[in-house]
């Protein structure tokens, strides 16, 4: 239940979608599923060879021979690269900016804070937060600047279907724990950016009612068995792995399916697992609840889950303290 009335809030057939980080994992799975729904899809990533293989997979997912697909290499941790990406996709898309932009690029370096080189803290913000913020900035300027400057043409828009920016958060956007300190602030910042932009877009909706509305979303994926997870586990401490025991694992395809279903329901904050949904109810703040009934359910759930979270936090604190007593401060199992 994403809105008061049940209707499809995320139509993609015939529309153009840009996905950064689209060469693997959630980004690639989403690109394939959106292509299967009739979207024209552009994907971006750093590795040109991996990108080439990914584009072939996306093309095979198409449901119509009239669909178009595009790929480009880019380092979206740089603002000028994000502007270039939007410009190139716009040129490819008959001089029209993409209708939907999904920021899927990012990385994780889950280590203990005091053991993390300070350079890695900046890398995490660049890879996760700034890659999303820069892409959103370039996208919104492409969408909104013509109306602000009074240069938009009345014939430019075929319809007033909403445009969408989609960020990719994490469970630790909502609740972090020992060993994710370098990573979780960058994902929490994305959640804050999403909430702020969601309200800010009302300014432009009010000032320019004849222009397409801009919707802002954040998807919170469950843990996925990908190369990125393998990379994380190589640096992750044993104490963090112990705290993660019982974590729900979803394939990228299933995670993308749940994310897209949430977008189609009109959800602004999209949980892809039960545990993420429950924890999210306790930290929604001023976020859009998604209509009366969904808001009521989330509120009732939050009263219960907030009590449970008190005990979960206590239990995790005890586990970490006892780990230190038994194994020392390295976070690793003692020999």
Short mmCIF file of C-alpha atoms in Angstrom, two decimals:
data_model
loop_
_atom_site.label_atom_id
_atom_site.label_comp_id
_atom_site.label_asym_id
_atom_site.label_seq_id
_atom_site.Cartn_x
_atom_site.Cartn_y
_atom_site.Cartn_z
CA UNK A 1 0.00 0.00 0.00
CA UNK A 2 2.00 2.96 -1.24
CA UNK A 3 -0.84 5.42 -1.71
CA UNK A 4 -4.44 5.87 -0.55
CA UNK A 5 -5.74 4.59 -3.88
CA UNK A 6 -4.28 1.50 -5.55
CA UNK A 7 -2.80 2.56 -8.86
CA UNK A 8 0.44 2.25 -10.75
CA UNK A 9 2.65 5.15 -9.69
CA UNK A 10 5.76 4.22 -11.66
CA UNK A 11 4.96 3.66 -15.37
CA UNK A 12 8.08 2.92 -17.41
CA UNK A 13 6.90 1.66 -20.80
CA UNK A 14 8.31 3.92 -23.51
CA UNK A 15 10.15 6.07 -20.98
CA UNK A 16 13.91 6.54 -20.69
CA UNK A 17 15.71 5.41 -17.55
CA UNK A 18 19.33 6.06 -16.56
CA UNK A 19 20.90 3.73 -14.00
CA UNK A 20 24.34 4.46 -12.60
CA UNK A 21 26.17 1.43 -11.26
CA UNK A 22 24.19 -0.49 -13.86
CA UNK A 23 26.81 -3.06 -14.82
CA UNK A 24 26.28 -5.50 -11.93
CA UNK A 25 24.27 -6.30 -8.83
CA UNK A 26 21.07 -4.41 -8.10
CA UNK A 27 21.69 -1.89 -10.88
CA UNK A 28 21.95 -4.54 -13.59
CA UNK A 29 19.00 -6.52 -12.23
CA UNK A 30 16.85 -3.39 -12.17
CA UNK A 31 17.95 -2.45 -15.70
CA UNK A 32 16.94 -5.87 -17.04
CA UNK A 33 13.57 -5.85 -15.28
CA UNK A 34 12.76 -2.32 -16.40
CA UNK A 35 13.71 -3.24 -19.97
CA UNK A 36 11.31 -6.18 -19.70
CA UNK A 37 8.59 -3.67 -18.78
CA UNK A 38 9.23 -1.67 -21.96
CA UNK A 39 11.64 1.04 -20.82
CA UNK A 40 14.49 2.50 -22.84
CA UNK A 41 17.51 2.02 -20.59
CA UNK A 42 20.90 3.70 -20.31
CA UNK A 43 23.45 2.25 -17.89
CA UNK A 44 26.67 3.76 -16.59
CA UNK A 45 29.68 2.28 -14.80
CA UNK A 46 33.46 2.59 -14.66
CA UNK A 47 34.57 -0.70 -16.25
CA UNK A 48 33.94 -0.60 -20.00
CA UNK A 49 34.29 -4.37 -20.51
CA UNK A 50 31.87 -5.27 -17.72
CA UNK A 51 29.54 -2.55 -19.00
CA UNK A 52 29.55 -4.04 -22.49
CA UNK A 53 28.52 -7.45 -21.16
CA UNK A 54 25.86 -5.88 -18.96
CA UNK A 55 24.33 -3.94 -21.86
CA UNK A 56 23.98 -7.18 -23.82
CA UNK A 57 22.00 -8.68 -20.92
CA UNK A 58 19.75 -5.63 -20.74
CA UNK A 59 19.11 -5.73 -24.49
CA UNK A 60 18.08 -9.40 -24.26
CA UNK A 61 15.46 -8.44 -21.66
CA UNK A 62 13.62 -6.06 -24.00
CA UNK A 63 9.97 -6.76 -24.74
CA UNK A 64 9.84 -4.75 -27.98
CA UNK A 65 12.20 -4.26 -30.95
CA UNK A 66 11.55 -0.52 -30.78
CA UNK A 67 13.25 -0.14 -27.40
CA UNK A 68 16.62 1.60 -27.26
CA UNK A 69 19.63 0.95 -25.05
CA UNK A 70 22.81 2.85 -24.30
CA UNK A 71 25.86 2.56 -22.08
CA UNK A 72 28.64 4.93 -21.08
CA UNK A 73 31.64 4.82 -18.80
CA UNK A 74 31.87 7.43 -16.07
CA UNK A 75 33.23 8.13 -12.61
CA UNK A 76 30.16 9.57 -10.90
CA UNK A 77 32.13 10.54 -7.79
CA UNK A 78 33.03 13.66 -9.81
CA UNK A 79 30.44 16.38 -10.37
CA UNK A 80 31.60 17.22 -13.89
CA UNK A 81 31.32 13.55 -14.87
CA UNK A 82 27.70 13.48 -13.69
CA UNK A 83 26.94 16.53 -15.80
CA UNK A 84 28.57 14.81 -18.78
CA UNK A 85 26.52 11.67 -18.23
CA UNK A 86 23.26 13.62 -18.25
CA UNK A 87 24.36 15.55 -21.35
CA UNK A 88 25.31 12.39 -23.26
CA UNK A 89 22.15 10.51 -22.32
CA UNK A 90 20.09 13.58 -23.27
CA UNK A 91 21.79 13.76 -26.68
CA UNK A 92 21.21 10.02 -27.23
CA UNK A 93 17.57 10.41 -26.15
CA UNK A 94 16.66 12.85 -28.94
CA UNK A 95 17.74 15.87 -26.88
CA UNK A 96 15.41 14.98 -24.04
CA UNK A 97 16.76 14.23 -20.55
CA UNK A 98 15.99 10.83 -19.02
CA UNK A 99 12.60 10.52 -17.34
CA UNK A 100 13.92 8.44 -14.45
CA UNK A 101 17.38 8.37 -12.86
CA UNK A 102 18.33 5.58 -10.45
CA UNK A 103 21.59 6.04 -8.52
CA UNK A 104 22.91 2.53 -7.84
CA UNK A 105 26.65 3.15 -7.75
CA UNK A 106 28.48 2.80 -4.46
CA UNK A 107 30.81 0.69 -2.35
CA UNK A 108 31.34 -0.38 1.25
CA UNK A 109 34.43 -0.63 3.45
CA UNK A 110 33.12 -2.04 6.76
CA UNK A 111 35.96 -1.72 9.27
CA UNK A 112 36.38 -0.46 12.82
CA UNK A 113 36.54 3.34 12.90
CA UNK A 114 39.93 3.72 14.63
CA UNK A 115 41.49 1.18 12.26
CA UNK A 116 40.21 2.93 9.14
CA UNK A 117 42.59 5.25 7.24
CA UNK A 118 41.09 8.74 7.15
CA UNK A 119 41.31 8.67 3.36
CA UNK A 120 38.82 5.82 3.37
CA UNK A 121 36.26 8.00 5.17
CA UNK A 122 36.38 10.45 2.25
CA UNK A 123 36.22 7.58 -0.23
CA UNK A 124 33.02 6.31 1.36
CA UNK A 125 31.37 9.72 1.13
CA UNK A 126 32.52 10.14 -2.47
CA UNK A 127 31.45 6.66 -3.55
CA UNK A 128 28.05 6.65 -1.88
CA UNK A 129 26.79 10.11 -0.94
CA UNK A 130 28.47 12.46 -3.40
CA UNK A 131 27.96 10.14 -6.37
CA UNK A 132 24.23 10.34 -5.65
CA UNK A 133 24.16 14.04 -4.74
CA UNK A 134 26.12 15.07 -7.84
CA UNK A 135 23.94 12.96 -10.12
CA UNK A 136 20.77 14.36 -8.55
CA UNK A 137 22.11 17.90 -8.94
CA UNK A 138 22.89 17.39 -12.63
CA UNK A 139 19.55 15.69 -13.23
CA UNK A 140 17.44 18.30 -11.46
CA UNK A 141 19.16 21.10 -13.32
CA UNK A 142 18.35 19.36 -16.60
CA UNK A 143 14.72 18.92 -15.54
CA UNK A 144 14.01 22.18 -13.73
CA UNK A 145 16.34 24.83 -15.11
CA UNK A 146 14.44 25.41 -18.39
CA UNK A 147 11.23 26.23 -16.48
CA UNK A 148 13.11 28.36 -13.93
CA UNK A 149 14.83 30.32 -16.69
CA UNK A 150 11.67 30.54 -18.79
CA UNK A 151 13.20 28.71 -21.76
CA UNK A 152 10.99 25.61 -21.78
CA UNK A 153 8.90 25.02 -24.89
CA UNK A 154 5.25 24.10 -24.49
CA UNK A 155 5.67 21.26 -26.97
CA UNK A 156 8.63 19.68 -25.19
CA UNK A 157 6.63 17.39 -22.90
CA UNK A 158 4.44 14.66 -24.33
CA UNK A 159 2.73 14.24 -20.97
CA UNK A 160 2.86 15.36 -17.37
CA UNK A 161 3.93 11.94 -16.11
CA UNK A 162 6.11 12.37 -13.06
CA UNK A 163 9.86 12.17 -13.28
CA UNK A 164 11.68 10.11 -10.68
CA UNK A 165 15.02 10.24 -8.91
CA UNK A 166 15.80 7.04 -7.03
CA UNK A 167 18.58 6.80 -4.47
CA UNK A 168 19.95 3.55 -3.08
CA UNK A 169 20.34 3.38 0.68
CA UNK A 170 21.09 0.46 2.99
CA UNK A 171 19.86 -1.12 6.19
CA UNK A 172 22.59 0.90 7.94
CA UNK A 173 20.95 4.09 6.66
CA UNK A 174 18.37 3.29 9.33
CA UNK A 175 20.27 1.39 12.01
CA UNK A 176 24.05 1.05 12.12
CA UNK A 177 26.29 -1.07 14.31
CA UNK A 178 29.92 -1.85 15.13
CA UNK A 179 32.14 -2.23 12.08
CA UNK A 180 30.07 -0.16 9.65
CA UNK A 181 31.17 3.24 10.98
CA UNK A 182 33.08 4.38 7.85
CA UNK A 183 30.17 3.35 5.60
CA UNK A 184 26.90 4.00 7.41
CA UNK A 185 27.16 7.84 7.59
CA UNK A 186 27.39 8.01 3.79
CA UNK A 187 24.19 5.99 3.48
CA UNK A 188 22.40 7.92 6.23
CA UNK A 189 23.27 11.11 4.35
CA UNK A 190 21.51 9.74 1.27
CA UNK A 191 18.35 9.19 3.30
CA UNK A 192 18.53 12.79 4.55
CA UNK A 193 19.10 14.13 1.04
CA UNK A 194 16.10 12.17 -0.19
CA UNK A 195 13.80 13.54 2.52
CA UNK A 196 14.96 17.12 1.91
CA UNK A 197 14.60 16.95 -1.86
CA UNK A 198 11.18 15.33 -1.57
CA UNK A 199 9.87 18.44 0.16
CA UNK A 200 11.93 20.86 -1.92
CA UNK A 201 10.36 19.58 -5.14
CA UNK A 202 7.01 20.98 -3.97
CA UNK A 203 8.43 24.46 -4.55
CA UNK A 204 8.81 23.77 -8.26
CA UNK A 205 5.50 21.91 -8.46
CA UNK A 206 3.78 25.01 -7.07
CA UNK A 207 5.69 27.48 -9.22
CA UNK A 208 5.42 25.49 -12.45
CA UNK A 209 2.22 23.39 -12.36
CA UNK A 210 2.37 22.80 -16.12
CA UNK A 211 5.68 20.92 -15.79
CA UNK A 212 6.06 17.24 -14.82
CA UNK A 213 6.20 16.62 -11.09
CA UNK A 214 9.48 15.31 -9.66
CA UNK A 215 9.24 12.37 -7.25
CA UNK A 216 12.15 11.40 -4.99
CA UNK A 217 12.63 7.89 -3.60
CA UNK A 218 15.16 5.86 -1.66
CA UNK A 219 15.36 2.09 -1.98
CA UNK A 220 16.81 0.12 0.93
CA UNK A 221 18.15 -3.17 -0.46
CA UNK A 222 18.64 -6.28 1.61
CA UNK A 223 22.05 -7.95 1.65
CA UNK A 224 22.78 -9.49 -1.76
CA UNK A 225 25.32 -12.24 -2.64
CA UNK A 226 27.38 -10.17 -5.07
CA UNK A 227 31.04 -9.43 -5.79
CA UNK A 228 30.64 -6.30 -3.67
CA UNK A 229 29.65 -8.44 -0.68
CA UNK A 230 32.70 -10.65 -1.25
CA UNK A 231 34.88 -7.52 -1.24
CA UNK A 232 33.23 -6.32 1.98
CA UNK A 233 33.73 -9.63 3.74
CA UNK A 234 37.44 -9.56 3.01
CA UNK A 235 37.89 -6.50 5.23
CA UNK A 236 34.96 -6.97 7.62
CA UNK A 237 35.86 -7.83 11.21
CA UNK A 238 34.68 -11.02 12.86
CA UNK A 239 32.68 -9.10 15.46
CA UNK A 240 30.71 -7.42 12.68
CA UNK A 241 30.06 -10.77 11.01
CA UNK A 242 28.78 -12.11 14.33
CA UNK A 243 26.36 -9.20 14.67
CA UNK A 244 25.10 -9.87 11.14
CA UNK A 245 24.21 -13.50 11.81
CA UNK A 246 20.69 -14.26 10.61
CA UNK A 247 20.73 -11.39 8.11
CA UNK A 248 18.25 -12.00 5.28
CA UNK A 249 19.94 -12.58 1.91
CA UNK A 250 18.14 -11.73 -1.32
CA UNK A 251 19.32 -12.22 -4.89
CA UNK A 252 19.78 -9.01 -6.90
CA UNK A 253 16.84 -10.06 -9.10
CA UNK A 254 14.50 -10.50 -6.13
CA UNK A 255 15.72 -7.29 -4.53
CA UNK A 256 15.14 -5.36 -7.76
CA UNK A 257 11.69 -6.92 -8.14
CA UNK A 258 10.67 -5.82 -4.65
CA UNK A 259 12.15 -2.36 -5.17
CA UNK A 260 10.29 -1.81 -8.43
CA UNK A 261 7.05 -3.10 -6.89
CA UNK A 262 7.44 -0.54 -4.10
CA UNK A 263 8.03 2.23 -6.62
CA UNK A 264 4.92 1.14 -8.51
CA UNK A 265 2.95 1.45 -5.27
CA UNK A 266 4.17 5.03 -4.96
CA UNK A 267 6.40 4.52 -1.92
CA UNK A 268 9.05 7.15 -1.30
CA UNK A 269 11.04 4.97 1.09
CA UNK A 270 11.11 1.44 -0.29
CA UNK A 271 12.02 -1.46 2.02
CA UNK A 272 12.95 -4.73 0.33
CA UNK A 273 12.78 -7.02 3.37
CA UNK A 274 10.62 -7.44 6.45
CA UNK A 275 13.35 -6.45 8.91
CA UNK A 276 14.14 -3.29 6.93
CA UNK A 277 10.44 -2.41 6.81
CA UNK A 278 10.07 -2.86 10.57
CA UNK A 279 13.17 -0.86 11.50
CA UNK A 280 12.25 1.86 9.00
CA UNK A 281 8.95 2.50 10.79
CA UNK A 282 10.88 3.66 13.88
CA UNK A 283 13.02 6.26 12.08
CA UNK A 284 10.72 7.76 9.45
CA UNK A 285 10.75 11.23 10.99
CA UNK A 286 9.05 13.62 8.58
CA UNK A 287 9.21 11.24 5.61
CA UNK A 288 6.10 10.68 3.51
CA UNK A 289 4.22 7.69 4.94
CA UNK A 290 2.46 6.81 1.69
CA UNK A 291 -1.19 7.55 2.36
CA UNK A 292 -3.59 7.22 5.30
CA UNK A 293 -3.73 3.43 5.68
CA UNK A 294 -0.02 2.86 5.11
CA UNK A 295 0.78 5.68 7.50
CA UNK A 296 -1.51 4.21 10.14
CA UNK A 297 0.05 0.75 9.79
CA UNK A 298 3.57 2.19 9.97
CA UNK A 299 2.69 4.19 13.08
CA UNK A 300 1.21 1.17 14.86
CA UNK A 301 4.19 -0.97 13.89
CA UNK A 302 6.62 1.69 15.09
CA UNK A 303 5.13 1.62 18.62
CA UNK A 304 5.83 -2.10 18.85
CA UNK A 305 9.18 -2.13 17.07
CA UNK A 306 10.57 0.79 19.12
CA UNK A 307 10.13 -1.30 22.26
CA UNK A 308 11.77 -4.30 20.59
CA UNK A 309 14.66 -2.12 19.37
CA UNK A 310 15.53 -1.17 22.95
CA UNK A 311 16.26 -4.83 23.68
CA UNK A 312 18.01 -5.40 20.34
CA UNK A 313 20.38 -2.51 21.03
CA UNK A 314 21.02 -3.78 24.56
CA UNK A 315 21.71 -7.29 23.24
CA UNK A 316 24.13 -6.05 20.57
CA UNK A 317 25.96 -3.84 23.09
CA UNK A 318 26.43 -6.85 25.37
CA UNK A 319 27.71 -8.98 22.47
CA UNK A 320 30.28 -6.35 21.46
CA UNK A 321 31.46 -5.81 25.04
CA UNK A 322 31.78 -9.54 25.66
CA UNK A 323 33.65 -9.92 22.38
CA UNK A 324 36.18 -7.37 23.58
CA UNK A 325 36.61 -9.20 26.88
CA UNK A 326 37.16 -12.53 25.15
CA UNK A 327 39.03 -11.63 21.97
CA UNK A 328 40.47 -8.15 22.51
CA UNK A 329 39.94 -4.90 20.61
CA UNK A 330 40.96 -6.01 17.12
CA UNK A 331 37.46 -7.20 16.27
CA UNK A 332 39.00 -10.48 15.13
CA UNK A 333 38.73 -13.92 16.64
CA UNK A 334 41.63 -14.54 18.99
CA UNK A 335 43.95 -17.38 18.06
#
